[in-house]
Amino acid sequence: MNREDASDILAFLAVARERSFTRAAAKLGMTQSALSQIIRNLEERLGVRLLNRTTRSVTPTQAGERLFLSVGPKFTEMDADLAALSELREKPAGTVRLTATEYAAAEILLPALRKILPQYPDIHVEVIIDYGLTNIVAQQVDAGIRPGELVAKDMIAVRVSPDLRMAVVGSPSYFAERKRPKTPQDLTQHNCLNLRLPTHGGSLYAWEFEKNGRELNVRVEGQLVFNSAGLLLEGALKGFGLTYLTEGHVHPYISQGRLVRVLSDWCPPFAGYHLYYPSRRQPSPAFALLVEALRHRKT
């Protein structure tokens, strides 16, 4: 394989992985038109069409899918072998990519990184805020942080926090004009701040409750929908309605009297946050340091 073919195939793999010329061009650091020309040149040299292009999507053809599945893993393996060379350096180095929710990133990940990064300036960490169940293998992410009950069984999971509880909260000004709910069913009479998840077609998150073995999932309604827990919190503090967040997220504001908690008897503890990653992954020294730092702050 000559150098031109190798470079063009890398460009094709980026487009096939992202299913978008725009996103692939941004990751490759080139213009969309330049990337399109590279793919056209590659298709002409191979004599076969690799991508189906429409105004809404980009998908591999049968030939493109075959190339992606056969060649893609080989390039990934080469990248892994090159990255492994960093283990020969005196100090750990390299980039670790993680996915986490806003709260987990701020309250769990950043305190751990404070212990590591000043000591190891050659370690870099990229944090991707995401509320969905990210496929870390497909998205080329090293690890994720999610509640333990959401982690797939085929992943290595390391507990990095105590058990969690959810909390339904609203501001004193909101409750000044409304009765406090006594059961989850009462939430249908309230203005609730919804969270839209990127998974399952962008559905709204159902509030989950349990009491005496009875489980309830409530689809609440309200005037505001966000895709950020930080905005849910701000909306509740400003009196727009009730919101449903982790206990640790809202506890400081409850203590200050800025939020009022309700339905606490319907919110039992559940498995705390876990760091998870593929069982076949060979941890780099940089990643191993991060795992240890997170493990030691779980309580």
mmCIF file of N, CA, C and O in Angstrom, residues 138-205:
data_model
loop_
_atom_site.group_PDB
_atom_site.id
_atom_site.type_symbol
_atom_site.label_atom_id
_atom_site.label_comp_id
_atom_site.label_asym_id
_atom_site.label_seq_id
_atom_site.Cartn_x
_atom_site.Cartn_y
_atom_site.Cartn_z
ATOM 1 N N ALA A 138 -17.335 1.617 19.993
ATOM 2 C CA ALA A 138 -17.627 2.195 18.691
ATOM 3 C C ALA A 138 -17.184 3.651 18.606
ATOM 4 O O ALA A 138 -16.734 4.115 17.558
ATOM 5 N N GLN A 139 -17.309 4.380 19.709
ATOM 6 C CA GLN A 139 -16.956 5.799 19.713
ATOM 7 C C GLN A 139 -15.482 6.044 20.057
ATOM 8 O O GLN A 139 -15.069 7.188 20.190
ATOM 9 N N GLN A 140 -14.722 4.972 20.214
ATOM 10 C CA GLN A 140 -13.287 5.065 20.512
ATOM 11 C C GLN A 140 -13.032 5.893 21.784
ATOM 12 O O GLN A 140 -12.158 6.758 21.826
ATOM 13 N N VAL A 141 -13.838 5.621 22.800
ATOM 14 C CA VAL A 141 -13.670 6.227 24.118
ATOM 15 C C VAL A 141 -13.052 5.175 25.030
ATOM 16 O O VAL A 141 -13.407 3.999 24.972
ATOM 17 N N ASP A 142 -12.117 5.588 25.876
ATOM 18 C CA ASP A 142 -11.414 4.622 26.719
ATOM 19 C C ASP A 142 -12.292 4.060 27.831
ATOM 20 O O ASP A 142 -12.189 2.883 28.172
ATOM 21 N N ALA A 143 -13.146 4.893 28.425
ATOM 22 C CA ALA A 143 -13.956 4.439 29.552
ATOM 23 C C ALA A 143 -15.119 5.395 29.760
ATOM 24 O O ALA A 143 -15.154 6.502 29.220
ATOM 25 N N GLY A 144 -16.075 4.957 30.558
ATOM 26 C CA GLY A 144 -17.216 5.796 30.903
ATOM 27 C C GLY A 144 -17.473 5.747 32.400
ATOM 28 O O GLY A 144 -16.985 4.853 33.090
ATOM 29 N N ILE A 145 -18.232 6.708 32.881
ATOM 30 C CA ILE A 145 -18.665 6.725 34.277
ATOM 31 C C ILE A 145 -20.186 6.803 34.281
ATOM 32 O O ILE A 145 -20.762 7.774 33.790
ATOM 33 N N ARG A 146 -20.841 5.769 34.812
ATOM 34 C CA ARG A 146 -22.288 5.686 34.873
ATOM 35 C C ARG A 146 -22.700 4.954 36.155
ATOM 36 O O ARG A 146 -21.888 4.239 36.753
ATOM 37 N N PRO A 147 -23.967 5.076 36.576
ATOM 38 C CA PRO A 147 -24.448 4.261 37.701
ATOM 39 C C PRO A 147 -24.247 2.779 37.403
ATOM 40 O O PRO A 147 -24.412 2.338 36.265
ATOM 41 N N GLY A 148 -23.905 2.024 38.451
ATOM 42 C CA GLY A 148 -23.560 0.622 38.264
ATOM 43 C C GLY A 148 -24.627 -0.204 37.577
ATOM 44 O O GLY A 148 -24.317 -1.110 36.799
ATOM 45 N N GLU A 149 -25.902 0.109 37.824
ATOM 46 C CA GLU A 149 -26.977 -0.694 37.245
ATOM 47 C C GLU A 149 -27.104 -0.518 35.738
ATOM 48 O O GLU A 149 -27.765 -1.308 35.068
ATOM 49 N N LEU A 150 -26.446 0.503 35.187
ATOM 50 C CA LEU A 150 -26.518 0.750 33.752
ATOM 51 C C LEU A 150 -25.334 0.172 32.983
ATOM 52 O O LEU A 150 -25.326 0.197 31.753
ATOM 53 N N VAL A 151 -24.332 -0.333 33.685
ATOM 54 C CA VAL A 151 -23.119 -0.823 33.036
ATOM 55 C C VAL A 151 -23.349 -2.231 32.482
ATOM 56 O O VAL A 151 -23.863 -3.104 33.184
ATOM 57 N N ALA A 152 -22.983 -2.452 31.243
ATOM 58 C CA ALA A 152 -23.153 -3.761 30.609
ATOM 59 C C ALA A 152 -22.315 -4.822 31.321
ATOM 60 O O ALA A 152 -21.235 -4.538 31.845
ATOM 61 N N LYS A 153 -22.826 -6.033 31.330
ATOM 62 C CA LYS A 153 -22.185 -7.122 32.066
ATOM 63 C C LYS A 153 -20.823 -7.517 31.500
ATOM 64 O O LYS A 153 -19.995 -8.084 32.209
ATOM 65 N N ASP A 154 -20.579 -7.231 30.215
ATOM 66 C CA ASP A 154 -19.310 -7.639 29.617
ATOM 67 C C ASP A 154 -18.201 -6.612 29.831
ATOM 68 O O ASP A 154 -17.099 -6.751 29.288
ATOM 69 N N MET A 155 -18.481 -5.572 30.612
ATOM 70 C CA MET A 155 -17.490 -4.534 30.897
ATOM 71 C C MET A 155 -16.833 -4.768 32.264
ATOM 72 O O MET A 155 -17.455 -5.318 33.176
ATOM 73 N N ILE A 156 -15.586 -4.337 32.381
ATOM 74 C CA ILE A 156 -14.957 -4.263 33.695
ATOM 75 C C ILE A 156 -15.497 -3.012 34.373
ATOM 76 O O ILE A 156 -15.484 -1.931 33.788
ATOM 77 N N ALA A 157 -16.018 -3.147 35.588
ATOM 78 C CA ALA A 157 -16.619 -2.021 36.297
ATOM 79 C C ALA A 157 -15.926 -1.823 37.642
ATOM 80 O O ALA A 157 -15.763 -2.767 38.405
ATOM 81 N N VAL A 158 -15.520 -0.591 37.903
ATOM 82 C CA VAL A 158 -14.845 -0.242 39.153
ATOM 83 C C VAL A 158 -15.698 0.801 39.867
ATOM 84 O O VAL A 158 -15.943 1.885 39.330
ATOM 85 N N ARG A 159 -16.165 0.487 41.070
ATOM 86 C CA ARG A 159 -16.993 1.437 41.810
ATOM 87 C C ARG A 159 -16.172 2.667 42.170
ATOM 88 O O ARG A 159 -15.059 2.560 42.684
ATOM 89 N N VAL A 160 -16.747 3.851 41.902
ATOM 90 C CA VAL A 160 -16.019 5.092 42.168
ATOM 91 C C VAL A 160 -16.841 6.067 43.015
ATOM 92 O O VAL A 160 -16.455 7.227 43.176
ATOM 93 N N SER A 161 -17.966 5.593 43.576
ATOM 94 C CA SER A 161 -18.755 6.440 44.468
ATOM 95 C C SER A 161 -19.590 5.561 45.380
ATOM 96 O O SER A 161 -19.821 4.384 45.086
ATOM 97 N N PRO A 162 -20.075 6.104 46.499
ATOM 98 C CA PRO A 162 -21.028 5.363 47.338
ATOM 99 C C PRO A 162 -22.347 5.195 46.579
ATOM 100 O O PRO A 162 -22.515 5.707 45.470
ATOM 101 N N ASP A 163 -23.306 4.480 47.199
ATOM 102 C CA ASP A 163 -24.628 4.353 46.602
ATOM 103 C C ASP A 163 -25.239 5.737 46.397
ATOM 104 O O ASP A 163 -24.915 6.703 47.099
ATOM 105 N N LEU A 164 -26.135 5.819 45.426
ATOM 106 C CA LEU A 164 -26.786 7.082 45.070
ATOM 107 C C LEU A 164 -28.261 7.050 45.456
ATOM 108 O O LEU A 164 -28.861 5.991 45.611
ATOM 109 N N ARG A 165 -28.837 8.245 45.584
ATOM 110 C CA ARG A 165 -30.285 8.393 45.706
ATOM 111 C C ARG A 165 -30.713 9.545 44.811
ATOM 112 O O ARG A 165 -29.975 10.512 44.640
ATOM 113 N N MET A 166 -31.882 9.430 44.234
ATOM 114 C CA MET A 166 -32.442 10.535 43.472
ATOM 115 C C MET A 166 -33.249 11.425 44.402
ATOM 116 O O MET A 166 -33.634 11.016 45.501
ATOM 117 N N ALA A 167 -33.510 12.651 43.971
ATOM 118 C CA ALA A 167 -34.269 13.599 44.780
ATOM 119 C C ALA A 167 -35.160 14.441 43.877
ATOM 120 O O ALA A 167 -34.726 14.923 42.829
ATOM 121 N N VAL A 168 -36.399 14.620 44.305
ATOM 122 C CA VAL A 168 -37.332 15.534 43.634
ATOM 123 C C VAL A 168 -37.336 16.830 44.433
ATOM 124 O O VAL A 168 -37.600 16.823 45.637
ATOM 125 N N VAL A 169 -37.027 17.922 43.777
ATOM 126 C CA VAL A 169 -36.896 19.198 44.480
ATOM 127 C C VAL A 169 -37.565 20.331 43.715
ATOM 128 O O VAL A 169 -37.730 20.273 42.491
ATOM 129 N N GLY A 170 -37.937 21.355 44.471
ATOM 130 C CA GLY A 170 -38.463 22.585 43.892
ATOM 131 C C GLY A 170 -38.118 23.739 44.809
ATOM 132 O O GLY A 170 -37.730 23.537 45.964
ATOM 133 N N SER A 171 -38.245 24.931 44.327
ATOM 134 C CA SER A 171 -37.893 26.103 45.132
ATOM 135 C C SER A 171 -39.021 26.455 46.099
ATOM 136 O O SER A 171 -40.190 26.112 45.869
ATOM 137 N N PRO A 172 -38.709 27.155 47.204
ATOM 138 C CA PRO A 172 -39.763 27.618 48.116
ATOM 139 C C PRO A 172 -40.799 28.489 47.405
ATOM 140 O O PRO A 172 -41.986 28.403 47.711
ATOM 141 N N SER A 173 -40.365 29.304 46.443
ATOM 142 C CA SER A 173 -41.324 30.156 45.732
ATOM 143 C C SER A 173 -42.292 29.325 44.899
ATOM 144 O O SER A 173 -43.469 29.675 44.760
ATOM 145 N N TYR A 174 -41.804 28.217 44.346
ATOM 146 C CA TYR A 174 -42.686 27.341 43.570
ATOM 147 C C TYR A 174 -43.748 26.729 44.483
ATOM 148 O O TYR A 174 -44.938 26.704 44.149
ATOM 149 N N PHE A 175 -43.331 26.228 45.659
ATOM 150 C CA PHE A 175 -44.275 25.579 46.572
ATOM 151 C C PHE A 175 -45.167 26.575 47.304
ATOM 152 O O PHE A 175 -46.160 26.179 47.923
ATOM 153 N N ALA A 176 -44.845 27.847 47.243
ATOM 154 C CA ALA A 176 -45.689 28.848 47.895
ATOM 155 C C ALA A 176 -47.074 28.896 47.265
ATOM 156 O O ALA A 176 -48.046 29.304 47.915
ATOM 157 N N GLU A 177 -47.188 28.470 46.026
ATOM 158 C CA GLU A 177 -48.465 28.518 45.320
ATOM 159 C C GLU A 177 -49.016 27.133 44.987
ATOM 160 O O GLU A 177 -50.057 27.018 44.333
ATOM 161 N N ARG A 178 -48.332 26.070 45.441
ATOM 162 C CA ARG A 178 -48.773 24.724 45.091
ATOM 163 C C ARG A 178 -48.599 23.773 46.263
ATOM 164 O O ARG A 178 -47.680 23.935 47.077
ATOM 165 N N LYS A 179 -49.437 22.755 46.315
ATOM 166 C CA LYS A 179 -49.317 21.736 47.351
ATOM 167 C C LYS A 179 -48.141 20.807 47.023
ATOM 168 O O LYS A 179 -47.888 20.506 45.859
ATOM 169 N N ARG A 180 -47.463 20.350 48.050
ATOM 170 C CA ARG A 180 -46.355 19.425 47.835
ATOM 171 C C ARG A 180 -46.898 18.039 47.483
ATOM 172 O O ARG A 180 -47.842 17.560 48.123
ATOM 173 N N PRO A 181 -46.325 17.382 46.488
ATOM 174 C CA PRO A 181 -46.796 16.033 46.138
ATOM 175 C C PRO A 181 -46.491 15.038 47.252
ATOM 176 O O PRO A 181 -45.431 15.077 47.861
ATOM 177 N N LYS A 182 -47.443 14.152 47.498
ATOM 178 C CA LYS A 182 -47.266 13.118 48.524
ATOM 179 C C LYS A 182 -46.994 11.750 47.912
ATOM 180 O O LYS A 182 -46.446 10.863 48.569
ATOM 181 N N THR A 183 -47.379 11.579 46.662
ATOM 182 C CA THR A 183 -47.118 10.333 45.930
ATOM 183 C C THR A 183 -46.615 10.699 44.543
ATOM 184 O O THR A 183 -46.863 11.818 44.056
ATOM 185 N N PRO A 184 -45.932 9.785 43.862
ATOM 186 C CA PRO A 184 -45.472 10.081 42.498
ATOM 187 C C PRO A 184 -46.601 10.462 41.545
ATOM 188 O O PRO A 184 -46.415 11.271 40.639
ATOM 189 N N GLN A 185 -47.797 9.901 41.776
ATOM 190 C CA GLN A 185 -48.923 10.221 40.900
ATOM 191 C C GLN A 185 -49.299 11.702 40.985
ATOM 192 O O GLN A 185 -49.821 12.282 40.027
ATOM 193 N N ASP A 186 -49.024 12.333 42.132
ATOM 194 C CA ASP A 186 -49.354 13.753 42.296
ATOM 195 C C ASP A 186 -48.526 14.646 41.373
ATOM 196 O O ASP A 186 -48.862 15.823 41.173
ATOM 197 N N LEU A 187 -47.447 14.108 40.818
ATOM 198 C CA LEU A 187 -46.594 14.919 39.946
ATOM 199 C C LEU A 187 -47.310 15.354 38.673
ATOM 200 O O LEU A 187 -46.897 16.317 38.023
ATOM 201 N N THR A 188 -48.377 14.657 38.309
ATOM 202 C CA THR A 188 -49.135 15.031 37.113
ATOM 203 C C THR A 188 -49.789 16.403 37.279
ATOM 204 O O THR A 188 -50.206 17.015 36.287
ATOM 205 N N GLN A 189 -49.891 16.895 38.515
ATOM 206 C CA GLN A 189 -50.493 18.196 38.780
ATOM 207 C C GLN A 189 -49.439 19.304 38.882
ATOM 208 O O GLN A 189 -49.767 20.432 39.233
ATOM 209 N N HIS A 190 -48.188 18.955 38.585
ATOM 210 C CA HIS A 190 -47.098 19.908 38.757
ATOM 211 C C HIS A 190 -46.383 20.194 37.444
ATOM 212 O O HIS A 190 -46.419 19.394 36.500
ATOM 213 N N ASN A 191 -45.738 21.354 37.421
ATOM 214 C CA ASN A 191 -44.893 21.742 36.300
ATOM 215 C C ASN A 191 -43.510 21.140 36.546
ATOM 216 O O ASN A 191 -42.813 21.536 37.479
ATOM 217 N N CYS A 192 -43.126 20.169 35.742
ATOM 218 C CA CYS A 192 -41.865 19.450 35.958
ATOM 219 C C CYS A 192 -40.865 19.758 34.841
ATOM 220 O O CYS A 192 -41.245 19.905 33.672
ATOM 221 N N LEU A 193 -39.619 19.866 35.220
ATOM 222 C CA LEU A 193 -38.544 20.129 34.264
ATOM 223 C C LEU A 193 -38.016 18.799 33.737
ATOM 224 O O LEU A 193 -37.522 17.974 34.505
ATOM 225 N N ASN A 194 -38.127 18.609 32.441
ATOM 226 C CA ASN A 194 -37.777 17.322 31.844
ATOM 227 C C ASN A 194 -36.360 17.301 31.280
ATOM 228 O O ASN A 194 -35.830 18.329 30.848
ATOM 229 N N LEU A 195 -35.776 16.116 31.277
ATOM 230 C CA LEU A 195 -34.471 15.870 30.675
ATOM 231 C C LEU A 195 -34.660 15.012 29.434
ATOM 232 O O LEU A 195 -35.262 13.940 29.503
ATOM 233 N N ARG A 196 -34.157 15.496 28.290
ATOM 234 C CA ARG A 196 -34.248 14.703 27.065
ATOM 235 C C ARG A 196 -32.956 13.927 26.865
ATOM 236 O O ARG A 196 -31.870 14.494 26.848
ATOM 237 N N LEU A 197 -33.082 12.618 26.721
ATOM 238 C CA LEU A 197 -31.926 11.747 26.563
ATOM 239 C C LEU A 197 -31.607 11.546 25.084
ATOM 240 O O LEU A 197 -32.514 11.487 24.251
ATOM 241 N N PRO A 198 -30.306 11.393 24.753
ATOM 242 C CA PRO A 198 -29.942 11.158 23.351
ATOM 243 C C PRO A 198 -30.256 9.744 22.899
ATOM 244 O O PRO A 198 -30.288 9.473 21.709
ATOM 245 N N THR A 199 -30.462 8.836 23.845
ATOM 246 C CA THR A 199 -30.773 7.442 23.489
ATOM 247 C C THR A 199 -32.271 7.263 23.275
ATOM 248 O O THR A 199 -33.074 8.108 23.647
ATOM 249 N N HIS A 200 -32.647 6.149 22.695
ATOM 250 C CA HIS A 200 -34.049 5.788 22.459
ATOM 251 C C HIS A 200 -34.801 6.883 21.700
ATOM 252 O O HIS A 200 -35.924 7.259 22.051
ATOM 253 N N GLY A 201 -34.160 7.419 20.668
ATOM 254 C CA GLY A 201 -34.818 8.397 19.832
ATOM 255 C C GLY A 201 -35.010 9.747 20.483
ATOM 256 O O GLY A 201 -35.879 10.518 20.071
ATOM 257 N N GLY A 202 -34.229 10.038 21.493
ATOM 258 C CA GLY A 202 -34.349 11.346 22.144
ATOM 259 C C GLY A 202 -35.562 11.451 23.032
ATOM 260 O O GLY A 202 -36.176 12.517 23.143
ATOM 261 N N SER A 203 -35.934 10.359 23.695
ATOM 262 C CA SER A 203 -37.116 10.370 24.556
ATOM 263 C C SER A 203 -36.853 11.143 25.840
ATOM 264 O O SER A 203 -35.709 11.368 26.235
ATOM 265 N N LEU A 204 -37.935 11.549 26.506
ATOM 266 C CA LEU A 204 -37.817 12.223 27.790
ATOM 267 C C LEU A 204 -37.584 11.185 28.881
ATOM 268 O O LEU A 204 -38.149 10.089 28.861
ATOM 269 N N TYR A 205 -36.747 11.546 29.836
ATOM 270 C CA TYR A 205 -36.387 10.624 30.920
ATOM 271 C C TYR A 205 -37.560 10.433 31.870
ATOM 272 O O TYR A 205 -38.147 11.403 32.377
#
